[in-house]
Short mmCIF file of C-alpha atoms in Angstrom, two decimals:
data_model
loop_
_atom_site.label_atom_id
_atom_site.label_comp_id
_atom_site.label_asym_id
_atom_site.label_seq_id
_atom_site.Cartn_x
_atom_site.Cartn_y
_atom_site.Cartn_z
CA UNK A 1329 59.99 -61.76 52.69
CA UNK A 1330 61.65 -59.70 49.97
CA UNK A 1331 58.85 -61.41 47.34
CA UNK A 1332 56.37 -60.21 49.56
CA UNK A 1333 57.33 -56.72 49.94
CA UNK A 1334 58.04 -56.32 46.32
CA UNK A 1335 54.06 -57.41 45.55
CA UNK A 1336 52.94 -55.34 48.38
CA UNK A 1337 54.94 -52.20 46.51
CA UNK A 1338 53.43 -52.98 43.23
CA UNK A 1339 49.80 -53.18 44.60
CA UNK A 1340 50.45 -49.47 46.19
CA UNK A 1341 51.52 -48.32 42.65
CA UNK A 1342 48.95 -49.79 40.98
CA UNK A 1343 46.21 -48.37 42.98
CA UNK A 1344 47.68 -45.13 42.99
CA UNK A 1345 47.76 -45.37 39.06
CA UNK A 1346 44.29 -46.56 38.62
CA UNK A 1347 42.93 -44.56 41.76
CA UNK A 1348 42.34 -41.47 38.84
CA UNK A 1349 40.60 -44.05 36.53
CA UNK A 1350 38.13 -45.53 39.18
CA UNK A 1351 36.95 -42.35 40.50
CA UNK A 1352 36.74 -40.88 36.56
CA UNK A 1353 34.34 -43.99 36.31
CA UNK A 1354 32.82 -43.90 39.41
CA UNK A 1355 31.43 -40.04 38.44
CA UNK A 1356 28.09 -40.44 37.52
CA UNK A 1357 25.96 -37.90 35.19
CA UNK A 1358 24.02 -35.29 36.81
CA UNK A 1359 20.35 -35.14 34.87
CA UNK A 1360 18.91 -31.61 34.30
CA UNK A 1361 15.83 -30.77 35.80
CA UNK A 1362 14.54 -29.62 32.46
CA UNK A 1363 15.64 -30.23 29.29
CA UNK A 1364 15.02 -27.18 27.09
CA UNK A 1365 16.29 -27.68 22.98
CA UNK A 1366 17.59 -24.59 20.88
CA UNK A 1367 18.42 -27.22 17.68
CA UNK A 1368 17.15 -29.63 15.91
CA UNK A 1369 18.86 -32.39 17.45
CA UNK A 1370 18.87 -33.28 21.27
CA UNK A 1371 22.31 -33.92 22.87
CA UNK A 1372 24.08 -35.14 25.74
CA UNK A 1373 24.58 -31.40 26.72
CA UNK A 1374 20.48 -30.77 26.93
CA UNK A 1375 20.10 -33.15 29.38
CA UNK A 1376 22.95 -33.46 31.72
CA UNK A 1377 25.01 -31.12 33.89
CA UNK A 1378 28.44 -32.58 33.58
CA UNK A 1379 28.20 -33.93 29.79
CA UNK A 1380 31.99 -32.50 29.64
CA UNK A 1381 33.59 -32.80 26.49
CA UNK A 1382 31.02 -35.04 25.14
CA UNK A 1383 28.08 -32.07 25.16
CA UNK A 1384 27.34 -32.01 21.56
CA UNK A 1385 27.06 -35.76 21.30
CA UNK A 1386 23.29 -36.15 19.78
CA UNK A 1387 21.14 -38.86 21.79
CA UNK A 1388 17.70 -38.01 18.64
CA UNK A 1389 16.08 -35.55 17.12
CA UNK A 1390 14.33 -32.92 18.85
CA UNK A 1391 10.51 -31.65 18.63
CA UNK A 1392 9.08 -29.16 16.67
CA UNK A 1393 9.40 -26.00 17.75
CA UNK A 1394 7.40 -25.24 20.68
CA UNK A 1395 6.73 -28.80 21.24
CA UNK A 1396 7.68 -31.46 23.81
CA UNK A 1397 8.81 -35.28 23.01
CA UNK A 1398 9.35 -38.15 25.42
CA UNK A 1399 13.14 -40.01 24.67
CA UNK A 1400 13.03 -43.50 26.39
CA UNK A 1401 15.29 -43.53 29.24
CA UNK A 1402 16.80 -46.78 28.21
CA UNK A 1403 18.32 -45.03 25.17
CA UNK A 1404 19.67 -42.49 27.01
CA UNK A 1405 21.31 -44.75 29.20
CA UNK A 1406 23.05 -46.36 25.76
CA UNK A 1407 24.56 -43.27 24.90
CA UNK A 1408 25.84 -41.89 27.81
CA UNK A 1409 27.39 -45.14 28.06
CA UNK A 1410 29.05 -45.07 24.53
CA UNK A 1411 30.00 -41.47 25.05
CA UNK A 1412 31.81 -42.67 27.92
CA UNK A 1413 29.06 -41.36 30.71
CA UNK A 1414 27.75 -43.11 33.78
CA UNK A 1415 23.92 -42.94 34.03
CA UNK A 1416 22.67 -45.54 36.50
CA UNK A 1417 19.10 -43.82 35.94
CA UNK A 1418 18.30 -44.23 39.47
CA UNK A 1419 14.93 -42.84 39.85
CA UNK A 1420 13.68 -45.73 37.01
CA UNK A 1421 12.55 -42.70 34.79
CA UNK A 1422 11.00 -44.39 31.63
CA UNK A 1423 11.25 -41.79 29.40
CA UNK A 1424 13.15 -38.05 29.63
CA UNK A 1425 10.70 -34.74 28.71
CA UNK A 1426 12.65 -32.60 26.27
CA UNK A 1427 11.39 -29.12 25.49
CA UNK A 1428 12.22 -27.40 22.01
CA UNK A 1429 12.21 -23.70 22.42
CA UNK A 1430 10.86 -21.40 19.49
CA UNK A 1431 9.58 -18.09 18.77
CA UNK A 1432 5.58 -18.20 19.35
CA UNK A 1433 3.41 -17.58 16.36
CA UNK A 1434 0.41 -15.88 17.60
CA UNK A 1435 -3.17 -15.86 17.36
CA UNK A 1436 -3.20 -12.31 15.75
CA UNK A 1437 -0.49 -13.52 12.95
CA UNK A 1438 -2.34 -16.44 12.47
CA UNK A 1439 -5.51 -14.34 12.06
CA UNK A 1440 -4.21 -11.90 9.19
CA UNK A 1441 -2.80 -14.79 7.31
CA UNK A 1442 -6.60 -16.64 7.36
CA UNK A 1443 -7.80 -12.87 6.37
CA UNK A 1444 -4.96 -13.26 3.36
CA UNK A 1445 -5.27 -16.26 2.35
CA UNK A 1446 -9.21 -15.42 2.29
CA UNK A 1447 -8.81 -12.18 0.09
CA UNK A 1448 -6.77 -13.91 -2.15
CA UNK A 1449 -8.96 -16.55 -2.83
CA UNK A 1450 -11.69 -13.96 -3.87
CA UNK A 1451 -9.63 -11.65 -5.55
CA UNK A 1452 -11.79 -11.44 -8.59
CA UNK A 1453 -14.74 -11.26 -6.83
CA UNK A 1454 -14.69 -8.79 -4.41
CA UNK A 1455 -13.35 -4.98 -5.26
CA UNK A 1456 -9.30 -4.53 -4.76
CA UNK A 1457 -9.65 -2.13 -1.89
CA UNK A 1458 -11.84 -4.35 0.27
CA UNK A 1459 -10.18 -6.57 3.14
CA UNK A 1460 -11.06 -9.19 5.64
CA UNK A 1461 -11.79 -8.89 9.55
CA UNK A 1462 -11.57 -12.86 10.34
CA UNK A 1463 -12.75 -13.53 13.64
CA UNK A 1464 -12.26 -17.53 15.13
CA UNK A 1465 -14.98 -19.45 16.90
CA UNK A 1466 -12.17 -20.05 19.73
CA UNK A 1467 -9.19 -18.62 20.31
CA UNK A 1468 -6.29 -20.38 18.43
CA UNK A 1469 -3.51 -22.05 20.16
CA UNK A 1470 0.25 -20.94 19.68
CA UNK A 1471 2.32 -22.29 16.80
CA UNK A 1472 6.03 -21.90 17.12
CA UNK A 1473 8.98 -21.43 14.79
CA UNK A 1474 12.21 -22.15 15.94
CA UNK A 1475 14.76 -19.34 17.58
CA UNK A 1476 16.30 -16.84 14.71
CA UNK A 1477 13.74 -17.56 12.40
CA UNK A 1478 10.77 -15.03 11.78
CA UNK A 1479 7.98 -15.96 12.55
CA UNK A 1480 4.94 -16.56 9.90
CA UNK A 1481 1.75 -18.71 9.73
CA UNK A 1482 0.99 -20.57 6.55
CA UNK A 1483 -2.19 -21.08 5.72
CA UNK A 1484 -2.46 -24.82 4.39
CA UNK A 1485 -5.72 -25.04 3.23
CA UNK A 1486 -9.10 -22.88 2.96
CA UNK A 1487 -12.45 -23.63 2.66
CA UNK A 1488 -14.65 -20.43 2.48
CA UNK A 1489 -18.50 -19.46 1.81
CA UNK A 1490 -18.33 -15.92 0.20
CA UNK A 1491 -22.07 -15.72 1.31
CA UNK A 1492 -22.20 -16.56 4.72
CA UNK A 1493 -18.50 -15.56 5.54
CA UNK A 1494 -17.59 -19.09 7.17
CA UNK A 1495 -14.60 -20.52 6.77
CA UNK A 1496 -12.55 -23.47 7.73
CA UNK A 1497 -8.71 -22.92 7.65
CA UNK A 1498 -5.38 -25.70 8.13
CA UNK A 1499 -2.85 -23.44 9.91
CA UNK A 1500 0.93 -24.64 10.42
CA UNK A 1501 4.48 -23.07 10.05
CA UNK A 1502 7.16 -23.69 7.79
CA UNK A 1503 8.95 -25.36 10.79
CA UNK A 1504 9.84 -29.22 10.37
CA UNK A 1505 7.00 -31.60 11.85
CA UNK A 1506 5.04 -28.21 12.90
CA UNK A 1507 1.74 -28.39 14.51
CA UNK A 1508 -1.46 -27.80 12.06
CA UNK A 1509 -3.97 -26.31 13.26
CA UNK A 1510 -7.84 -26.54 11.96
CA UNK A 1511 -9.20 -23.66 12.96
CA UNK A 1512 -12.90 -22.19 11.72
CA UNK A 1513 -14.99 -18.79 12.43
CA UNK A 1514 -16.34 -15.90 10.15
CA UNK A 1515 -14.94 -13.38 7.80
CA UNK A 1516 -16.48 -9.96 7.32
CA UNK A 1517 -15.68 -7.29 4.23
CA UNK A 1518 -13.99 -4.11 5.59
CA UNK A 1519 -13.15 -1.34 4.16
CA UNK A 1520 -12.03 2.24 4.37
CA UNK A 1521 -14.30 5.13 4.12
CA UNK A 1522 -13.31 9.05 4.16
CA UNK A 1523 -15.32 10.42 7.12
CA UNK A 1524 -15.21 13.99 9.04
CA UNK A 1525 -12.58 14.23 11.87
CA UNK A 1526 -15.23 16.95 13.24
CA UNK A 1527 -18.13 18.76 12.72
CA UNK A 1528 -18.12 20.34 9.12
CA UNK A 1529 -21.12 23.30 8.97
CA UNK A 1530 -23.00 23.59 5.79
CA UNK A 1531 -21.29 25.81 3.11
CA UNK A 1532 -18.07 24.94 4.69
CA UNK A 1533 -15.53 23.58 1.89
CA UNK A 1534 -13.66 20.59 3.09
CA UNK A 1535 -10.08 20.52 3.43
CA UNK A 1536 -7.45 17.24 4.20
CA UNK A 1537 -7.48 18.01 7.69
CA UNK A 1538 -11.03 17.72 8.19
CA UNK A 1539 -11.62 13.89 7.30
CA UNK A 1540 -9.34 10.81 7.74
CA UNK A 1541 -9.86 7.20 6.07
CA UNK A 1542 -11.61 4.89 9.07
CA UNK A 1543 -12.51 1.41 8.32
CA UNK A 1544 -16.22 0.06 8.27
CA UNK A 1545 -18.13 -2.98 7.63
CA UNK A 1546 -18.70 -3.28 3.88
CA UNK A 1547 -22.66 -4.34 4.52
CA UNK A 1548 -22.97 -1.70 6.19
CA UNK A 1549 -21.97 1.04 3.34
CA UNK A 1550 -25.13 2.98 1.90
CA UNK A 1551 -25.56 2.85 -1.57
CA UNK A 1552 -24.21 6.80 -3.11
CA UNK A 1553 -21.32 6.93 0.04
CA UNK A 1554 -18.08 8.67 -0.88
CA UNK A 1555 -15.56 6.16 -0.97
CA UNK A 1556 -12.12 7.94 -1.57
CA UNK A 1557 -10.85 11.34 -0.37
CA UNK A 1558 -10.77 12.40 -3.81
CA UNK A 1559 -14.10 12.85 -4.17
CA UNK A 1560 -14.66 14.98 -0.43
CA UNK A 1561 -11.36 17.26 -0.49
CA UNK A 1562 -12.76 20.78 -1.95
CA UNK A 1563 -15.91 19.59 -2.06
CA UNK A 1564 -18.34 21.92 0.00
CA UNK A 1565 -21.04 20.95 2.35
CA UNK A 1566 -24.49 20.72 1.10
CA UNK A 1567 -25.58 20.23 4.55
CA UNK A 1568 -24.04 19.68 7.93
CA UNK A 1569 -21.68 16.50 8.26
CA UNK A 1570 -21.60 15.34 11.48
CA UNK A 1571 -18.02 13.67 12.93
CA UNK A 1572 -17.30 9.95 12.60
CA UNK A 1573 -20.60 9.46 9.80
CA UNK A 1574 -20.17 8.54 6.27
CA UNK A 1575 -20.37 11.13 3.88
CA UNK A 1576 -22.78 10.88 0.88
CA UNK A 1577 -22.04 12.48 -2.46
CA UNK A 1578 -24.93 13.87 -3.08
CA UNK A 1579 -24.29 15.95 0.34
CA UNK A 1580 -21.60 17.50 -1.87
CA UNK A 1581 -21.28 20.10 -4.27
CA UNK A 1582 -18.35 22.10 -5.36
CA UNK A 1583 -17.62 25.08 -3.58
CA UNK A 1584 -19.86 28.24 -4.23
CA UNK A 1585 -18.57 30.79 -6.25
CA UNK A 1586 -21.07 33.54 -7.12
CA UNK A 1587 -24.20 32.93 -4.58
CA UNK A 1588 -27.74 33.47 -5.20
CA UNK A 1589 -29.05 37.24 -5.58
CA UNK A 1590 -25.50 38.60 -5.37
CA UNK A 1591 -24.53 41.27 -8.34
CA UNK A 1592 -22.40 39.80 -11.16
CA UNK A 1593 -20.49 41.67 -14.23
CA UNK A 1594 -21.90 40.73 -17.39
CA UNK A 1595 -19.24 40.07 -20.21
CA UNK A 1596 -19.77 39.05 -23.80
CA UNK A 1597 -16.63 38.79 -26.13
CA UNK A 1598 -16.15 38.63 -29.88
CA UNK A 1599 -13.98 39.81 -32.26
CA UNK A 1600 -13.83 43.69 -32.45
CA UNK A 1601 -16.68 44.23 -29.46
CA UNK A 1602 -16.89 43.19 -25.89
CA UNK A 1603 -20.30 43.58 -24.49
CA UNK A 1604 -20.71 44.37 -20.76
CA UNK A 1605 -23.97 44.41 -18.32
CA UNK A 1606 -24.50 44.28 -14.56
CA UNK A 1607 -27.01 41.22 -13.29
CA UNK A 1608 -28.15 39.36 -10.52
CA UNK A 1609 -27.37 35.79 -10.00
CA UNK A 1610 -30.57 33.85 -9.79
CA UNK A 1611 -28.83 30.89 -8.42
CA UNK A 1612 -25.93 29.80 -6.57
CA UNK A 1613 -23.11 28.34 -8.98
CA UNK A 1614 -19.10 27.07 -8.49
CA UNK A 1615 -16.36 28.62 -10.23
CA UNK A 1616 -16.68 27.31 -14.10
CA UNK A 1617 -20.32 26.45 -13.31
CA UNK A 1618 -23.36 27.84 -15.90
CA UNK A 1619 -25.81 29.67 -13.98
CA UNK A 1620 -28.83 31.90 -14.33
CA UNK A 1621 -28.34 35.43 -14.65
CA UNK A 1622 -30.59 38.17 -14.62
CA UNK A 1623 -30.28 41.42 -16.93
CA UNK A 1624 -30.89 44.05 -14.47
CA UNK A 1625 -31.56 46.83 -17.18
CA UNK A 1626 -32.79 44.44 -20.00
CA UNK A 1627 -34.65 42.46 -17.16
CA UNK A 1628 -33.83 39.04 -19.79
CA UNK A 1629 -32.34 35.98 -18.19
CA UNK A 1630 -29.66 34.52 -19.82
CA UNK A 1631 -26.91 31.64 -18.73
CA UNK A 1632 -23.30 32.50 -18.25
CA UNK A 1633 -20.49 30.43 -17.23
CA UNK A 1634 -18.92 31.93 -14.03
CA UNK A 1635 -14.58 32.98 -14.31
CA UNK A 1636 -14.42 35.19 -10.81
CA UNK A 1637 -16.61 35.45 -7.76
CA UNK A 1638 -18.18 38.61 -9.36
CA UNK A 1639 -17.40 38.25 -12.97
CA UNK A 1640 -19.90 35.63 -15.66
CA UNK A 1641 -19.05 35.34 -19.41
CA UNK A 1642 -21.91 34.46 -21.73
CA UNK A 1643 -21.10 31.48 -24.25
CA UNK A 1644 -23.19 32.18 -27.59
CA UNK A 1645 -23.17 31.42 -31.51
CA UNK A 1646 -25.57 34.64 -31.83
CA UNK A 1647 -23.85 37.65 -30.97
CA UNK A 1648 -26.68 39.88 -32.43
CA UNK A 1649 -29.50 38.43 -30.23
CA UNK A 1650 -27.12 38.71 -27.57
CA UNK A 1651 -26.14 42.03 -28.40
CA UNK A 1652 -30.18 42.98 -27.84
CA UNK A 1653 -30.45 40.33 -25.19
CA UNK A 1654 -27.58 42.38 -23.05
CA UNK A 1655 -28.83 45.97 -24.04
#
């Protein structure tokens, strides 16, 4: 009787002892409805609830970025198990979605690296201030790079027909086993033009605040248009420039100075005699310019370079015809 009370004690120790163990055991891992990756490596973590201590154990290697992969459920099952975790995969799942997250790479950054990789390609061909407006024949899909890293498109290959604009391009990422991409569509020269902000009257002389650099389709640039700023800014207006139009130089001239019919000073200067007369301009002409001037006593045309709006100096070698020609 004493034998059998003694075994009877032992057996209540004992399963008090191992109680802890069995229900340790008997916990069974609780799967994540979705299994979303930051790393490159998928763990015991991504894709249950209670991994514990065990989280960072790796089960494989994760996606790209922005991509999915299937993980057989039977090798999940393995390493839960040598991790210590009970997965009885109940629902019979065959394989376990993972998701990698990533930053996207978009259509538009994939666009301007086509339009790069397209001007670089005919960089001795084309002149250095045109560009590229690349437009695809469908809309790309998303590449991805993966979280912290900036993200780029690489182009990885170009095929391009400078005369019809067509182009074939192999997009991807610098990402490990990222998506490529094959994507196709046109490429048009742009470039910027100086054209009025507004109206600018004729005679007007054009400041910087009156034009601003707008792109345009290089084809469609007349031959004679003012490319650069430079050549508008205190220009004056041959004609009137309408707002938003191209401006052509030979709507240009510098501004006028002494105008047409208005009364000028005469001067002629050498060494011990300056010469003076009073004329008529016979044409309009911009400060420094040579114009026409009319004697009004003499009634003799000569050409004098204009210094002030009312002021012309004659440039001669023969000061004693001049002399008679001023007189």
């Amino acid at each position: 009787m004493t034998s059998f009370k003694s075994l009877i004690a032992a057996l209540v120790i004992a399963a008090a002892t191992l109680a802890p163990a069995l229900a340790a055991a008997a916990e069974e891992a609780v799967l994540r409805t979705r299994a979303v990756v930051t790393g490159d490596t998928v763990t015991l973590g991504d894709l249950f609830l209670n991994a514990g201590d065990t989280a960072d154990r790796p089960v494989s290697r994760a996606p790209a970025p922005g991509e999915r992969a299937a993980i057989a459920a039977g090798h999940v099952v393995n390493a839960a198990r040598a991790a210590g975790l009970l997965w009885p995969n109940h629902e019979r799942y065959t394989h376990l979605i993972v998701q990698r997250d990533g930053v996207e790479v978009s259509a538009d950054m994939q666009r301007d690296a086509v339009a790069d990789a397209i001007m670089r390609s005919q960089a001795t061909a084309a002149p250095a201030d045109v560009r590229y407006a690349v437009s695809f024949d469908k809309t790309p899909r998303a590449l991805h790079v993966a979280r912290g890293t900036t993200p780029e498109a690489v182009v990885a290959g170009l095929e391009y027909d400078a005369r019809t604009g067509l182009f074939t391009a192999r997009v991807t990422t610098p990402a490990r086993k990222a998506r490529t991409l094959t994507l196709t569509g046109r490429a048009r020269q742009i470039r910027e033009v100086p054209m009025p902000v507004t109206a600018i009257g004729r005679g007007e002389t054009i400041t910087e605040g009156m034009v601003s650099m707008v792109e345009m389709d290089a084809a469609r640039i007349a031959p004679g248009t003012a490319l650069t700023v430079d050549e508008i800014i205190g220009m004056s207006s041959r004609t009137a420039l309408r707002a938003g139009q191209p401006v052509r130089v030979a709507d240009l001239r510098l501004p006028v100075a002494v105008s047409k019919d208005s009364r000028v000073s005469i001067t002629f200067e050498m060494p011990g005699m300056i010469l003076t007369a009073t004329g008529r301009a016979l044409e309009d002409g911009p400060m420094g310019g040579l114009i026409r001037v009319l004697n009004t006593r003499s009634r003799r045309t000569i050409h004098a370079r204009i210094v002030a709006p009312d002021r012309v100096v004659v440039e001669s070698d023969l000061p004693m015809q001049l002399a008679h020609t001023l007189n």
